[in-house]
Amino acid sequence: MSGFVEKPEPPQVPGLVHLHTGKVRDLYRDGAGDLVMVASDRISAYDWVLPTEIPDKGRVLTRLSLWWFDQLADLAPNHVLSTELPEGAPADWAGRTLVCKSLRMVPVECVARGYLAGSGLTEYRLSRTVCGLPLPEGLDDGSELPEPIFTPATKAAVGDHDENVSYEEVVRQVGAPTAAQLRRTTLDVYGRARGIARERGIVLADTKFEFGFDGETLTLADEVLTPDSSRFWPAGTWEPGRAQPSYDKQFVRDWLTSPASGWDRAAEQPPPPLPEEIVAATRAKYLEAYERLTGERW
């Protein structure tokens, strides 16, 4: 059992048809057939969407994605058409809404890894591979890989885990030419972003992208290179052999698994609300990531 602790009721807006409520985003279709994507302040951990929101989180994700789309425009076009609010939309949608092209989405998460962490670390410790790709002996938690690797995953429903799959499985699902294009574009975009982050004192350990086709053109979709879709570590404290400090929801995860929360993850009961100090610390991390990467004050 997992998913929403309290599933929100999406606002009904004249002229928009509600399509989906995800972990963070609500998706609508407008009268022109374009998609309207609204980033909420919801936060998830351990496959639960928590009952407590992180103020400004949706706006951080939206503004940071827009900034990255600009940095990557020569490598991959993106799906954004406009940031203008649809007529009649709630005032709270300002700064968190994107009007986007409706794409033919690719049914895999395109993950690039330059460092060993998360599910990749778990697999490596069992088999010295990640998504079936062999890696050298002697790597540890947080180790830099000899070169970045493409490690795709399946897209999961709310409350479920994405599952790593082999490149061969991607070929089976989308065909060899598209699989090769996905791998090449994912690694090109990761390489660009990793260099930009490094200049700003941040290690981009791994990240996931979603792609779709606009006609025959492979196009970046959803969010890109945010703390929700990427592992960002402070370069100054990076040290293999331990878990790294990160610019994401680690404060939330740590509190949920601490005695202070009183939550038993194995019992499959919904997590409790977050205390104010955890909300404030998590918000500060999202803002710090935005400011360090973009050089802009929030």
Short mmCIF file of C-alpha atoms in Angstrom, two decimals:
data_model
loop_
_atom_site.label_atom_id
_atom_site.label_comp_id
_atom_site.label_asym_id
_atom_site.label_seq_id
_atom_site.Cartn_x
_atom_site.Cartn_y
_atom_site.Cartn_z
CA MET A 1 0.00 0.00 0.00
CA SER A 2 1.29 3.44 -0.96
CA GLY A 3 0.35 6.47 -3.03
CA PHE A 4 -1.41 9.60 -1.80
CA VAL A 5 -1.93 10.06 1.92
CA GLU A 6 -4.65 12.55 0.98
CA LYS A 7 -5.37 12.74 -2.75
CA PRO A 8 -6.05 16.35 -3.72
CA GLU A 9 -9.04 17.48 -5.70
CA PRO A 10 -7.73 19.28 -8.80
CA PRO A 11 -9.25 22.70 -9.50
CA GLN A 12 -11.83 22.72 -12.27
CA VAL A 13 -11.05 25.48 -14.77
CA PRO A 14 -13.45 26.43 -17.58
CA GLY A 15 -11.97 25.46 -20.94
CA LEU A 16 -9.53 22.95 -19.43
CA VAL A 17 -10.04 19.20 -19.11
CA HIS A 18 -8.26 17.56 -16.19
CA LEU A 19 -6.27 14.54 -17.39
CA HIS A 20 -4.10 13.35 -14.52
CA THR A 21 -2.93 14.07 -10.98
CA GLY A 22 0.64 12.90 -10.43
CA LYS A 23 2.97 12.96 -7.44
CA VAL A 24 3.74 16.64 -8.03
CA ARG A 25 2.01 17.80 -11.21
CA ASP A 26 -1.56 18.16 -12.40
CA LEU A 27 -2.11 17.83 -16.12
CA TYR A 28 -4.88 19.42 -18.16
CA ARG A 29 -5.71 19.80 -21.86
CA ASP A 30 -6.85 23.13 -23.27
CA GLY A 31 -9.19 23.88 -26.13
CA ALA A 32 -6.32 24.01 -28.63
CA GLY A 33 -5.25 20.49 -27.69
CA ASP A 34 -2.13 21.66 -25.83
CA LEU A 35 -1.20 20.40 -22.39
CA VAL A 36 -1.30 22.60 -19.29
CA MET A 37 1.12 21.34 -16.63
CA VAL A 38 0.83 22.71 -13.10
CA ALA A 39 3.61 21.97 -10.57
CA SER A 40 2.20 21.75 -7.04
CA ASP A 41 4.10 22.01 -3.75
CA ARG A 42 3.49 18.32 -3.02
CA ILE A 43 6.43 16.18 -1.99
CA SER A 44 6.84 12.42 -2.07
CA ALA A 45 9.07 9.98 -0.21
CA TYR A 46 9.21 6.20 -0.05
CA ASP A 47 6.44 5.98 -2.68
CA TRP A 48 4.03 8.10 -0.62
CA VAL A 49 2.82 11.57 -1.55
CA LEU A 50 2.95 13.24 1.84
CA PRO A 51 0.14 15.25 3.45
CA THR A 52 2.43 18.27 4.03
CA GLU A 53 3.49 20.59 1.21
CA ILE A 54 6.80 22.46 0.79
CA PRO A 55 6.02 26.16 0.08
CA ASP A 56 7.32 27.40 -3.32
CA LYS A 57 8.55 23.95 -4.37
CA GLY A 58 6.42 23.89 -7.53
CA ARG A 59 7.64 27.33 -8.57
CA VAL A 60 11.27 26.31 -7.98
CA LEU A 61 10.84 23.23 -10.15
CA THR A 62 9.18 25.25 -12.91
CA ARG A 63 11.70 28.11 -12.98
CA LEU A 64 14.67 25.78 -12.76
CA SER A 65 13.35 23.63 -15.60
CA LEU A 66 12.85 26.71 -17.76
CA TRP A 67 16.42 27.83 -17.01
CA TRP A 68 17.81 24.42 -17.97
CA PHE A 69 15.71 24.24 -21.14
CA ASP A 70 17.48 27.44 -22.25
CA GLN A 71 20.92 25.96 -21.51
CA LEU A 72 20.11 22.83 -23.52
CA ALA A 73 18.22 24.28 -26.47
CA ASP A 74 20.94 23.46 -29.02
CA LEU A 75 21.07 19.80 -27.90
CA ALA A 76 17.37 19.02 -27.62
CA PRO A 77 14.19 21.04 -28.25
CA ASN A 78 11.65 21.11 -25.43
CA HIS A 79 7.88 21.00 -25.12
CA VAL A 80 7.25 24.48 -23.63
CA LEU A 81 4.94 26.77 -25.61
CA SER A 82 4.06 29.43 -23.01
CA THR A 83 4.22 30.36 -19.34
CA GLU A 84 1.06 32.46 -19.50
CA LEU A 85 -1.80 31.48 -17.22
CA PRO A 86 -4.87 30.09 -18.99
CA GLU A 87 -7.90 32.32 -18.66
CA GLY A 88 -9.80 31.60 -15.47
CA ALA A 89 -6.95 29.70 -13.83
CA PRO A 90 -6.46 30.06 -10.05
CA ALA A 91 -4.09 32.86 -9.04
CA ASP A 92 -1.93 30.28 -7.22
CA TRP A 93 -1.01 28.74 -10.59
CA ALA A 94 1.18 31.77 -11.37
CA GLY A 95 4.83 30.77 -11.69
CA ARG A 96 4.08 27.06 -11.63
CA THR A 97 2.23 26.58 -14.93
CA LEU A 98 3.54 25.62 -18.36
CA VAL A 99 1.54 25.32 -21.56
CA CYS A 100 3.22 22.54 -23.53
CA LYS A 101 3.07 20.67 -26.80
CA SER A 102 1.23 17.40 -26.72
CA LEU A 103 3.90 14.84 -27.60
CA ARG A 104 3.94 11.16 -28.46
CA MET A 105 5.68 10.12 -25.25
CA VAL A 106 8.42 7.51 -25.07
CA PRO A 107 7.43 4.85 -22.49
CA VAL A 108 10.76 4.79 -20.62
CA GLU A 109 12.56 7.01 -18.11
CA CYS A 110 15.92 7.99 -19.63
CA VAL A 111 18.45 7.97 -16.79
CA ALA A 112 22.09 9.06 -17.00
CA ARG A 113 24.52 8.23 -14.20
CA GLY A 114 27.98 9.61 -13.67
CA TYR A 115 28.33 8.45 -10.07
CA LEU A 116 27.28 5.36 -8.14
CA ALA A 117 24.26 5.85 -5.85
CA GLY A 118 20.72 4.70 -5.20
CA SER A 119 19.42 1.67 -7.05
CA GLY A 120 22.59 1.61 -9.15
CA LEU A 121 24.68 1.14 -6.03
CA THR A 122 22.37 -1.65 -4.82
CA GLU A 123 22.72 -3.56 -8.10
CA TYR A 124 26.47 -2.96 -8.27
CA ARG A 125 26.98 -4.47 -4.83
CA LEU A 126 25.14 -7.61 -5.95
CA SER A 127 26.55 -8.12 -9.44
CA ARG A 128 29.11 -5.39 -10.30
CA THR A 129 26.65 -4.14 -12.92
CA VAL A 130 24.08 -1.34 -13.34
CA CYS A 131 21.18 -2.15 -15.66
CA GLY A 132 23.29 -5.07 -16.82
CA LEU A 133 26.26 -2.85 -17.75
CA PRO A 134 29.49 -4.23 -16.21
CA LEU A 135 31.46 -1.83 -14.00
CA PRO A 136 34.98 -2.21 -12.56
CA GLU A 137 35.73 -3.57 -9.10
CA GLY A 138 36.47 -1.25 -6.21
CA LEU A 139 33.66 1.30 -6.60
CA ASP A 140 31.80 2.51 -3.51
CA ASP A 141 28.87 4.69 -2.50
CA GLY A 142 29.35 7.99 -4.36
CA SER A 143 32.21 6.83 -6.60
CA GLU A 144 32.61 8.54 -9.96
CA LEU A 145 32.11 6.11 -12.83
CA PRO A 146 34.78 5.70 -15.52
CA GLU A 147 32.33 7.35 -17.91
CA PRO A 148 28.63 8.28 -17.75
CA ILE A 149 26.21 5.46 -18.51
CA PHE A 150 22.64 5.25 -19.81
CA THR A 151 20.47 3.27 -17.38
CA PRO A 152 16.82 3.40 -18.43
CA ALA A 153 13.83 2.59 -16.23
CA THR A 154 10.15 1.87 -16.63
CA LYS A 155 7.64 4.59 -15.81
CA ALA A 156 5.68 3.71 -12.68
CA ALA A 157 2.24 4.76 -11.48
CA VAL A 158 1.87 6.89 -8.35
CA GLY A 159 2.80 4.74 -5.36
CA ASP A 160 4.97 2.34 -7.38
CA HIS A 161 8.71 2.19 -7.97
CA ASP A 162 10.31 2.88 -11.33
CA GLU A 163 12.22 -0.29 -12.24
CA ASN A 164 15.58 -0.32 -13.98
CA VAL A 165 15.63 -2.14 -17.32
CA SER A 166 18.34 -3.11 -19.78
CA TYR A 167 19.12 -1.26 -22.98
CA GLU A 168 17.95 -4.37 -24.82
CA GLU A 169 14.53 -3.96 -23.24
CA VAL A 170 14.36 -0.37 -24.52
CA VAL A 171 15.22 -1.63 -27.99
CA ARG A 172 12.40 -4.17 -27.68
CA GLN A 173 9.92 -1.47 -26.66
CA VAL A 174 10.78 1.37 -29.04
CA GLY A 175 13.06 -0.12 -31.71
CA ALA A 176 16.80 0.11 -32.23
CA PRO A 177 16.98 3.53 -33.96
CA THR A 178 14.88 5.28 -31.29
CA ALA A 179 16.74 3.51 -28.47
CA ALA A 180 20.07 4.67 -29.87
CA GLN A 181 18.76 8.23 -30.22
CA LEU A 182 17.49 8.21 -26.64
CA ARG A 183 20.81 6.98 -25.28
CA ARG A 184 22.85 9.46 -27.30
CA THR A 185 20.66 12.46 -26.44
CA THR A 186 20.42 11.52 -22.75
CA LEU A 187 24.20 11.30 -22.40
CA ASP A 188 24.77 14.49 -24.42
CA VAL A 189 22.35 16.46 -22.25
CA TYR A 190 23.75 14.97 -19.05
CA GLY A 191 27.28 15.86 -20.15
CA ARG A 192 26.33 19.49 -20.80
CA ALA A 193 24.44 19.78 -17.52
CA ARG A 194 27.18 18.08 -15.52
CA GLY A 195 29.73 20.59 -16.78
CA ILE A 196 27.48 23.56 -15.98
CA ALA A 197 26.79 22.23 -12.48
CA ARG A 198 30.49 21.57 -11.85
CA GLU A 199 31.29 25.21 -12.66
CA ARG A 200 28.88 26.16 -9.87
CA GLY A 201 30.35 23.80 -7.29
CA ILE A 202 27.74 21.08 -7.66
CA VAL A 203 28.14 17.41 -8.60
CA LEU A 204 25.35 16.14 -10.85
CA ALA A 205 25.47 12.49 -9.83
CA ASP A 206 22.57 11.27 -11.93
CA THR A 207 19.38 12.50 -13.51
CA LYS A 208 16.33 11.27 -15.39
CA PHE A 209 14.68 12.72 -18.47
CA GLU A 210 11.39 12.15 -20.20
CA PHE A 211 11.20 12.44 -23.97
CA GLY A 212 8.45 12.47 -26.55
CA PHE A 213 8.20 12.96 -30.27
CA ASP A 214 6.88 16.16 -31.86
CA GLY A 215 6.27 14.66 -35.28
CA GLU A 216 9.66 13.04 -35.91
CA THR A 217 11.61 15.33 -33.57
CA LEU A 218 12.77 13.94 -30.22
CA THR A 219 11.76 16.52 -27.61
CA LEU A 220 12.48 17.02 -23.89
CA ALA A 221 9.33 16.94 -21.78
CA ASP A 222 8.14 17.22 -18.19
CA GLU A 223 10.70 18.72 -15.77
CA VAL A 224 14.44 18.69 -16.34
CA LEU A 225 17.43 18.71 -13.99
CA THR A 226 15.58 19.66 -10.81
CA PRO A 227 16.19 18.31 -7.29
CA ASP A 228 13.15 16.07 -7.83
CA SER A 229 14.62 14.40 -10.91
CA SER A 230 18.35 14.57 -10.15
CA ARG A 231 20.95 13.93 -7.46
CA PHE A 232 22.84 17.16 -6.82
CA TRP A 233 25.71 17.00 -4.31
CA PRO A 234 27.90 19.84 -3.01
CA ALA A 235 31.25 19.36 -4.77
CA GLY A 236 33.17 20.60 -1.75
CA THR A 237 31.98 17.77 0.48
CA TRP A 238 31.92 14.94 -2.09
CA GLU A 239 33.70 11.92 -0.68
CA PRO A 240 33.18 8.35 -1.95
CA GLY A 241 32.49 5.68 0.64
CA ARG A 242 29.48 7.28 2.31
CA ALA A 243 26.11 8.79 1.55
CA GLN A 244 26.55 12.33 0.20
CA PRO A 245 24.79 15.47 1.43
CA SER A 246 22.32 16.46 -1.27
CA TYR A 247 20.08 19.25 -2.57
CA ASP A 248 16.79 17.41 -2.39
CA LYS A 249 14.28 15.91 0.04
CA GLN A 250 16.85 14.10 2.18
CA PHE A 251 15.66 16.00 5.27
CA VAL A 252 12.22 14.50 4.69
CA ARG A 253 13.52 10.95 4.20
CA ASP A 254 15.77 11.19 7.26
CA TRP A 255 12.98 12.47 9.49
CA LEU A 256 10.48 9.85 8.29
CA THR A 257 12.89 7.02 9.13
CA SER A 258 13.91 8.52 12.49
CA PRO A 259 12.29 7.66 15.85
CA ALA A 260 10.98 11.24 15.96
CA SER A 261 8.39 10.53 13.26
CA GLY A 262 6.97 7.43 14.93
CA TRP A 263 6.39 6.00 11.44
CA ASP A 264 7.03 2.34 10.67
CA ARG A 265 7.73 2.15 6.95
CA ALA A 266 7.33 -1.64 6.92
CA ALA A 267 3.83 -1.44 8.42
CA GLU A 268 2.46 0.17 5.23
CA GLN A 269 0.67 2.87 7.20
CA PRO A 270 0.54 6.41 5.74
CA PRO A 271 3.38 8.71 6.88
CA PRO A 272 2.55 11.48 9.36
CA PRO A 273 2.56 15.24 8.61
CA LEU A 274 5.98 16.89 8.52
CA PRO A 275 7.02 19.23 11.34
CA GLU A 276 7.62 22.90 10.53
CA GLU A 277 11.40 22.67 10.91
CA ILE A 278 11.64 19.85 8.35
CA VAL A 279 9.44 21.80 5.93
CA ALA A 280 11.63 24.91 6.35
CA ALA A 281 14.90 23.00 5.93
CA THR A 282 13.65 21.21 2.82
CA ARG A 283 12.39 24.45 1.25
CA ALA A 284 15.78 26.04 1.93
CA LYS A 285 17.57 23.21 0.10
CA TYR A 286 15.40 23.59 -2.99
CA LEU A 287 16.00 27.35 -3.02
CA GLU A 288 19.75 26.89 -2.50
CA ALA A 289 19.92 24.49 -5.45
CA TYR A 290 18.08 26.99 -7.64
CA GLU A 291 20.26 29.92 -6.63
CA ARG A 292 23.58 28.09 -6.94
CA LEU A 293 22.76 26.64 -10.35
CA THR A 294 21.20 29.71 -11.95
CA GLY A 295 23.13 32.45 -10.13
CA GLU A 296 19.79 34.19 -9.54
CA ARG A 297 18.36 35.21 -6.18
CA TRP A 298 14.99 33.68 -5.42
#
